[in-house]
N, CA, C and O of each residue as an XYZ file, in Angstrom:
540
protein
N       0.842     -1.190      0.000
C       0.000      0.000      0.000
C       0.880      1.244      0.000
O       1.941      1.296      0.623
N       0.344      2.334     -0.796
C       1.126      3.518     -1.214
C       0.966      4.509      0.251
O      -0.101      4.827      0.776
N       2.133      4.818      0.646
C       2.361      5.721      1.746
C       2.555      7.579      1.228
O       3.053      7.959      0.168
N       2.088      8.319      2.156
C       2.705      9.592      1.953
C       1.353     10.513      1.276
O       0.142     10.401      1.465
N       2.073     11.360      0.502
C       1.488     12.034     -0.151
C       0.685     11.735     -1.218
O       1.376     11.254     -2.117
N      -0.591     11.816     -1.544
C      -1.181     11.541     -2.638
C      -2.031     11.950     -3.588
O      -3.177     11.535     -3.763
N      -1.351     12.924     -4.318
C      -1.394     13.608     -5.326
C      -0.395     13.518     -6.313
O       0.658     12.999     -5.940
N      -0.479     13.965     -7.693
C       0.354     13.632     -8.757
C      -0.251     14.853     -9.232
O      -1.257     15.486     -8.912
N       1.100     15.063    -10.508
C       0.625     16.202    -11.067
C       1.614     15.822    -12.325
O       2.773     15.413    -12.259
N       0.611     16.141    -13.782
C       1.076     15.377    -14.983
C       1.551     16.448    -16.118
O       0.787     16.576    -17.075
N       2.437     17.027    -16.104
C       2.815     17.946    -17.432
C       3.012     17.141    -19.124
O       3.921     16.371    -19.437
N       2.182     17.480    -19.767
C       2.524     17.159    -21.348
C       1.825     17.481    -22.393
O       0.899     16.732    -22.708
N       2.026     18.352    -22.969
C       1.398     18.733    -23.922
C       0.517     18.440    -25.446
O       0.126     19.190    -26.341
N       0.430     16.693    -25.173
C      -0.683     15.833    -25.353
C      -1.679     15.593    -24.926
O      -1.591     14.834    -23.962
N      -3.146     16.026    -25.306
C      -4.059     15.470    -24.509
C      -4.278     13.896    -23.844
O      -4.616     13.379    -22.778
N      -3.760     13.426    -25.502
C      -3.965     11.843    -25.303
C      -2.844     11.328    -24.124
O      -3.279     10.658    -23.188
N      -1.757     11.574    -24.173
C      -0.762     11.290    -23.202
C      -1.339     11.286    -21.799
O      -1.226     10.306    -21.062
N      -2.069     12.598    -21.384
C      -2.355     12.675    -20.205
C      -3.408     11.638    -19.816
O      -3.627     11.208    -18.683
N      -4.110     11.268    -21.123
C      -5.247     10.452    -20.086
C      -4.506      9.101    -19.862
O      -4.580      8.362    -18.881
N      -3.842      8.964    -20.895
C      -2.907      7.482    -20.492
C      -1.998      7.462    -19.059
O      -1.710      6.487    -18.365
N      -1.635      8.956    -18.860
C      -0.623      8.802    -17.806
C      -1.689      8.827    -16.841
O      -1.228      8.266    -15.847
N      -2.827      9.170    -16.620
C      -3.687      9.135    -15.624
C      -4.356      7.919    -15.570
O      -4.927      7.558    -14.541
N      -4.339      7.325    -16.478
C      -5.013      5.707    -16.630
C      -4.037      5.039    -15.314
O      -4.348      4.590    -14.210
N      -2.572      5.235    -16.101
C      -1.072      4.202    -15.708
C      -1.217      4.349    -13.537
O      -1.120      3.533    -12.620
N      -1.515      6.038    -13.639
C      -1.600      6.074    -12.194
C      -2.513      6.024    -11.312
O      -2.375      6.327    -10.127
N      -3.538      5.622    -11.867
C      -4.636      5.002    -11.335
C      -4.618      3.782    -10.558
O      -5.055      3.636     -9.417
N      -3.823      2.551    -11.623
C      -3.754      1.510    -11.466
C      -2.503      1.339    -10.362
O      -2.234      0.243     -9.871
N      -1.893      2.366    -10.089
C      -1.056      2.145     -9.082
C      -1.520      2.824     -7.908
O      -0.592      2.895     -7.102
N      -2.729      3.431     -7.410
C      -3.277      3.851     -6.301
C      -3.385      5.015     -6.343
O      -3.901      5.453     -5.315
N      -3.079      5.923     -7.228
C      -3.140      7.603     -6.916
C      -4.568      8.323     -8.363
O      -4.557      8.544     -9.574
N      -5.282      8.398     -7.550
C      -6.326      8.800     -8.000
C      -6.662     10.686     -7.818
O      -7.772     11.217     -7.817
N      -5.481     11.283     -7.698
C      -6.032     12.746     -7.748
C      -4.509     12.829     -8.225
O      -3.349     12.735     -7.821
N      -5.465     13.122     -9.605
C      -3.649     13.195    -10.698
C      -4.300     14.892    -11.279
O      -5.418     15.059    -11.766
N      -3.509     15.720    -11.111
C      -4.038     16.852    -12.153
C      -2.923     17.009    -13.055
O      -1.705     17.008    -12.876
N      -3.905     17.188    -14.416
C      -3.151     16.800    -15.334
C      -3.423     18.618    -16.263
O      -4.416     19.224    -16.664
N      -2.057     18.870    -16.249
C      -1.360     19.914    -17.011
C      -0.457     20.132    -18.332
O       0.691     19.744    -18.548
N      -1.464     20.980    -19.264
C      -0.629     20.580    -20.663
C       0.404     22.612    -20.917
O       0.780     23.281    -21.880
N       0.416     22.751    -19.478
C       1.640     24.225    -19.553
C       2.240     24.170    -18.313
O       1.676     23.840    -17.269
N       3.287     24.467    -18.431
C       4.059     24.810    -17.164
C       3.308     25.860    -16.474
O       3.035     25.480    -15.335
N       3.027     26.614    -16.637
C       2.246     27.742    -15.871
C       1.223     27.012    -15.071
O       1.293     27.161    -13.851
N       0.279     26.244    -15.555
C      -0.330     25.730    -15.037
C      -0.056     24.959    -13.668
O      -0.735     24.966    -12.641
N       1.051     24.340    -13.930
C       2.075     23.364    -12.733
C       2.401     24.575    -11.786
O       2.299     24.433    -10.568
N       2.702     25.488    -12.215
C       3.240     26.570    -11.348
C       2.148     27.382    -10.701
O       2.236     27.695     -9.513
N       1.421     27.629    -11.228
C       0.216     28.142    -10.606
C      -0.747     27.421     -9.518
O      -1.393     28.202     -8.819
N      -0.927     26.061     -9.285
C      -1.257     24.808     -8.455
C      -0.444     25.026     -7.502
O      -0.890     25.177     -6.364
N       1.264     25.106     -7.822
C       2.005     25.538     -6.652
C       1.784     26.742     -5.603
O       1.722     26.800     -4.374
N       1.687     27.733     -6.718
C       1.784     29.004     -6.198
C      -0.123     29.210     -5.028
O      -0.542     30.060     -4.243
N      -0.529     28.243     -5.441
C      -1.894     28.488     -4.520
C      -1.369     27.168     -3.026
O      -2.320     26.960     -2.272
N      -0.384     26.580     -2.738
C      -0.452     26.039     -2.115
C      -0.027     24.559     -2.213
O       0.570     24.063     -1.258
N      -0.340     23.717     -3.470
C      -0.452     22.677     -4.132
C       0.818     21.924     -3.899
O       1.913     22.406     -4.188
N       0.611     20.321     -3.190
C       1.589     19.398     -3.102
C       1.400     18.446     -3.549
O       0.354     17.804     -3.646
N       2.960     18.127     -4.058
C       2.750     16.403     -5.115
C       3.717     15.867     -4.400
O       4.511     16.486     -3.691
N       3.637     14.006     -4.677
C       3.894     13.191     -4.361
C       5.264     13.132     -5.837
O       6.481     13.247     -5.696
N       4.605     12.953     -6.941
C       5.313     13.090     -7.759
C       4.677     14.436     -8.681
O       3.598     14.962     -8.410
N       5.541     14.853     -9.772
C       5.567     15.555    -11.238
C       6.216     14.576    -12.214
O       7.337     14.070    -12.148
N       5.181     14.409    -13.213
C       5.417     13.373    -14.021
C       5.720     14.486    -15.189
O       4.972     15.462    -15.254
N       6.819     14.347    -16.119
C       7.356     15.647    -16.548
C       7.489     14.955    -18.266
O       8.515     14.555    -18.816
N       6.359     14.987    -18.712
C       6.401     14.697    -19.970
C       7.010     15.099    -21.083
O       7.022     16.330    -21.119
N       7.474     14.657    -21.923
C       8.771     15.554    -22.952
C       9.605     16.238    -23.048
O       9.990     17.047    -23.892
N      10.154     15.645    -21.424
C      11.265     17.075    -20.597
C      12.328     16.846    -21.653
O      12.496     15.756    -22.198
N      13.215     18.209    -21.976
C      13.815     18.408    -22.842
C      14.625     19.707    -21.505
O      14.214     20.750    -20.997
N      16.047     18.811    -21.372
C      17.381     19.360    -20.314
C      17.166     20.851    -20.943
O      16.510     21.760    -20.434
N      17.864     20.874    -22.145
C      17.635     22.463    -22.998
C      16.931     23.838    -22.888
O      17.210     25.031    -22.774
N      15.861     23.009    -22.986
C      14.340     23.936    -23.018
C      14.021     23.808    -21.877
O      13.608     24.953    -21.694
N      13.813     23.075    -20.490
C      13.346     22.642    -19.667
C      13.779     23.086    -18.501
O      13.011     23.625    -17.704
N      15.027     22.918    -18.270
C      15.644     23.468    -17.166
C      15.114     24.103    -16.501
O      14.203     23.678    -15.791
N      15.495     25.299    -16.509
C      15.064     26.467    -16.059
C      13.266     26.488    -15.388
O      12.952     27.038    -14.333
N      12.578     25.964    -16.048
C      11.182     25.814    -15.937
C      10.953     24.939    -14.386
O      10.441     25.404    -13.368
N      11.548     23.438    -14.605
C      12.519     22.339    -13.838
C      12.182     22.995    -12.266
O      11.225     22.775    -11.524
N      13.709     24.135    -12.038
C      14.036     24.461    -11.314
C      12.834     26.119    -10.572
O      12.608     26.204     -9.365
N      12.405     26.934    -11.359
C      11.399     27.052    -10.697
C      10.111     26.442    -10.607
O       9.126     27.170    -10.481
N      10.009     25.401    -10.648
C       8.590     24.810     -9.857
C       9.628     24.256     -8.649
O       9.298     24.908     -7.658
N      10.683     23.393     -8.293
C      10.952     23.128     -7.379
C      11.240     24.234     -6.183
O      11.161     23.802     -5.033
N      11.524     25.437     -6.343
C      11.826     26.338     -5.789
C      10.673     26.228     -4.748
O      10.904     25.973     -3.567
N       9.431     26.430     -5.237
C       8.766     25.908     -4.425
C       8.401     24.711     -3.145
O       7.412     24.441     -2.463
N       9.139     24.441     -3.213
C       9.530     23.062     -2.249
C       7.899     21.891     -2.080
O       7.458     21.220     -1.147
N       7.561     22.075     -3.110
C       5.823     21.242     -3.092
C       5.660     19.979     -3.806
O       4.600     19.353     -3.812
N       7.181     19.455     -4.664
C       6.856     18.116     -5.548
C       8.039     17.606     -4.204
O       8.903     18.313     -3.685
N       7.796     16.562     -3.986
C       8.630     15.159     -3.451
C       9.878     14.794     -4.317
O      11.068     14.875     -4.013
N       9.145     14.264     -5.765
C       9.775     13.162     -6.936
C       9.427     13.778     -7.814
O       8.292     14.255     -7.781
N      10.235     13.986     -8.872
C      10.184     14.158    -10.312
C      10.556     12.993    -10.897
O      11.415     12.218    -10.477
N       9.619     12.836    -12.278
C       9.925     11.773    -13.172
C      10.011     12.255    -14.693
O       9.127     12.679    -15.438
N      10.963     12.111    -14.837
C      10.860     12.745    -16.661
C      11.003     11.892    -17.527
O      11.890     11.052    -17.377
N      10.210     11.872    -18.620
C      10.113     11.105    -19.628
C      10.247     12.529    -20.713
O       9.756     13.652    -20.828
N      11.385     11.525    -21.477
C      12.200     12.308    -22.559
C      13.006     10.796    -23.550
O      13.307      9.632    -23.284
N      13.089     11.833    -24.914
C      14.041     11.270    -25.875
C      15.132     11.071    -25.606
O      15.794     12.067    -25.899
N      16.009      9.936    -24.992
C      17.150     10.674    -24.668
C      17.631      8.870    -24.678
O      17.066      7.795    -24.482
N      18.987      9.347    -25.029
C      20.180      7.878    -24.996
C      20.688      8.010    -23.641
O      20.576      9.054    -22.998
N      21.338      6.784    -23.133
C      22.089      7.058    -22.024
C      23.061      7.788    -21.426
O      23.265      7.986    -20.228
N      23.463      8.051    -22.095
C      24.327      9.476    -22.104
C      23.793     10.888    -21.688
O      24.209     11.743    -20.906
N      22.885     10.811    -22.384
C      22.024     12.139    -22.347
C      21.410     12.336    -21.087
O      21.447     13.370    -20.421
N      20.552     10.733    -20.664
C      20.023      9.933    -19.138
C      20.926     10.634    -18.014
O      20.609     11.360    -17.071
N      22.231     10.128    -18.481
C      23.742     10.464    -16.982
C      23.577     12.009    -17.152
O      23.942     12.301    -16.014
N      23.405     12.751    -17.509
C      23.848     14.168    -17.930
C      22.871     14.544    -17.208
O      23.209     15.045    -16.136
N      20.902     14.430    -17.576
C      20.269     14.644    -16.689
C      20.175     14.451    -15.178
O      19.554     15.153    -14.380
N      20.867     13.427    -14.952
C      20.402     12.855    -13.499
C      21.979     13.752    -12.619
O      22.076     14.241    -11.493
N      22.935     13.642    -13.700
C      24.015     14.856    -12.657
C      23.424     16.533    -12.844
O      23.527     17.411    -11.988
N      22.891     16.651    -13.993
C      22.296     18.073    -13.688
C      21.420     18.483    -12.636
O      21.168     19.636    -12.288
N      20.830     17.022    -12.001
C      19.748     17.039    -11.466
C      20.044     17.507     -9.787
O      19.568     18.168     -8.864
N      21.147     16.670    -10.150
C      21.689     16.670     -8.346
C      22.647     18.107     -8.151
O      22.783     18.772     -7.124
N      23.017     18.245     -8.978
C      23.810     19.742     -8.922
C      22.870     20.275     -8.958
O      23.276     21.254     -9.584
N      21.875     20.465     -8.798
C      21.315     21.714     -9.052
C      19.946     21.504     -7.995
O      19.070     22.368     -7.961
N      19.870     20.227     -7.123
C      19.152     20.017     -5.943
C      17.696     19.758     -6.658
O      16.647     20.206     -6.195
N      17.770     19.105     -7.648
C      16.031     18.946     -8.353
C      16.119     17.405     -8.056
O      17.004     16.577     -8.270
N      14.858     17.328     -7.476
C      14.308     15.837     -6.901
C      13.930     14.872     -7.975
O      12.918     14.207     -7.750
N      14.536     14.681     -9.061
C      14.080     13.674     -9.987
C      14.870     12.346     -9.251
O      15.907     12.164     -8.613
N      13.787     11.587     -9.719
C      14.333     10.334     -9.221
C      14.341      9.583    -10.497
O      14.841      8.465    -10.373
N      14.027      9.808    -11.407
C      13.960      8.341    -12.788
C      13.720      9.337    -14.036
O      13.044     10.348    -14.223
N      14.664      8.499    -14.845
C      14.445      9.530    -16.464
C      13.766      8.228    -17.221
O      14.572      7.332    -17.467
N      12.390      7.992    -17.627
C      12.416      7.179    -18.416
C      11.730      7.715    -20.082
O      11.299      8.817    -20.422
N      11.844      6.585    -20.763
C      12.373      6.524    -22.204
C      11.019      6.840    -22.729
O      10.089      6.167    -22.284
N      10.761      7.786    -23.632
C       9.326      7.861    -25.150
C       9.701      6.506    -25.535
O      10.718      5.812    -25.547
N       8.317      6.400    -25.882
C       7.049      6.231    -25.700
C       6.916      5.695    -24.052
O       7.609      4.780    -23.605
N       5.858      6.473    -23.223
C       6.124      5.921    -21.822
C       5.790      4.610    -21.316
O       4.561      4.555    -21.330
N       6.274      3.511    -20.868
C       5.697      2.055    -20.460
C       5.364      1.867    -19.307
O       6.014      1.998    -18.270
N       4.125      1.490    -19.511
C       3.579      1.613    -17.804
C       4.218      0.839    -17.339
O       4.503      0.995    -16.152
N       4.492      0.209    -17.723
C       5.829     -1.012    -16.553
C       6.720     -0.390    -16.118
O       6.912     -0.445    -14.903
N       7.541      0.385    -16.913
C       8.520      0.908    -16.292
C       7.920      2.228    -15.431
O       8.809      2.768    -14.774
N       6.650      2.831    -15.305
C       6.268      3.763    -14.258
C       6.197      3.205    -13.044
O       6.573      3.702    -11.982
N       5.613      1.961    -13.263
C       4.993      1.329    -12.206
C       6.383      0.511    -11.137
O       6.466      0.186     -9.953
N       7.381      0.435    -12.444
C       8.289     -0.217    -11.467
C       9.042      1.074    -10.533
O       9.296      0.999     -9.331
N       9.343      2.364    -11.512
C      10.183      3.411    -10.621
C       9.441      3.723     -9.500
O       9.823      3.918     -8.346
N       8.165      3.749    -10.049
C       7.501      4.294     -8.445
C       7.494      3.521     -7.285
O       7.531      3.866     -6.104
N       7.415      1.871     -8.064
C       7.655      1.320     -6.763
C       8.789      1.081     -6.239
O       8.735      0.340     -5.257
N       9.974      1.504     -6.593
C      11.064      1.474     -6.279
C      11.399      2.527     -5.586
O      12.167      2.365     -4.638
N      10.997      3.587     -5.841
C      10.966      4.837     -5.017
C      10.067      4.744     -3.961
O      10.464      5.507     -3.081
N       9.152      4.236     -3.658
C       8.190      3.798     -2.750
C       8.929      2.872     -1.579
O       8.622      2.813     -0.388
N      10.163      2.056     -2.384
C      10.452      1.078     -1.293
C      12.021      2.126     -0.537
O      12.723      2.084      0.474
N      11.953      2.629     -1.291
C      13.370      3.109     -0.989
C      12.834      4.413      0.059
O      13.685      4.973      0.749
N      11.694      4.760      0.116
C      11.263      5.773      0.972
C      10.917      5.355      2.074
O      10.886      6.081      3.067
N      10.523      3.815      2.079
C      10.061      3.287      3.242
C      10.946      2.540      4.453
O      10.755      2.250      5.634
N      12.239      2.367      3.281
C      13.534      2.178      4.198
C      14.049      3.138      4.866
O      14.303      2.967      6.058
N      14.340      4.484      4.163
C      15.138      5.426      4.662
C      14.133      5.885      6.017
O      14.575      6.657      6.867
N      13.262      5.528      6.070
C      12.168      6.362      7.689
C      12.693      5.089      8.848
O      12.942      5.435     10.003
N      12.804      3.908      8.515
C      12.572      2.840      9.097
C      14.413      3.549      9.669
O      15.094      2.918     10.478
């Protein structure tokens, strides 16, 4: 059973994407997903108060993204970031050290087209790894 916070919040500028990513997190227990196709939008949820468990960060692009990235975390209101992006492994290592230099809570870069398997496994891996570090 899913501990903590439970809310999600879905950036991507697909309609269709979002209902899939809201399908994927359904089936893993989180049923108050708001789903956002602008950053403003994500930022504005914040700026009224708004806390996530995760930000599911659809078509994050390091480049373009950054910056965007780092003010919503400023806010201190997402837990976990998850980005799903085009990206080779290389590109993967680059994100996940940008990530930590720069104090942004992503925990998993996974690969376009998104597989609910692999959501379902990071989260639960992040789930177990949250439940150790309290213990």
């Amino acid at each position: 059973m899913r501990k903590g916070r439970s809310h999600v919040v879905v950036l991507s500028k697909s309609s269709g994407s979002l209902f899939g990513y809201a399908g994927a997190l359904n089936e893993l227990g989180y049923f108050s997903v708001r789903l956002c196709a602008r950053i403003q939008e994500v930022a504005d949820l914040l700026a009224t108060g708004a806390c996530f468990e995760y930000l599911v960060y659809d078509g994050f692009d390091l480049g373009k993204d950054a910056d965007h990235l780092q003010m919503l975390v400023k806010h201190n209101a997402i837990v976990s970031i998850i980005a799903v992006a085009d990206v080779n492994s290389q590109q993967r290592k680059k994100m996940i050290l940008w990530a930590k230099a720069h104090r942004v809570p992503l925990r998993g870069v996974l690969q376009t087209p998104l597989r609910s398997s692999e959501l379902h496994e990071l989260i639960l891996l992040n789930s177990l790894n949250t439940e150790c570090s309290v213990l």
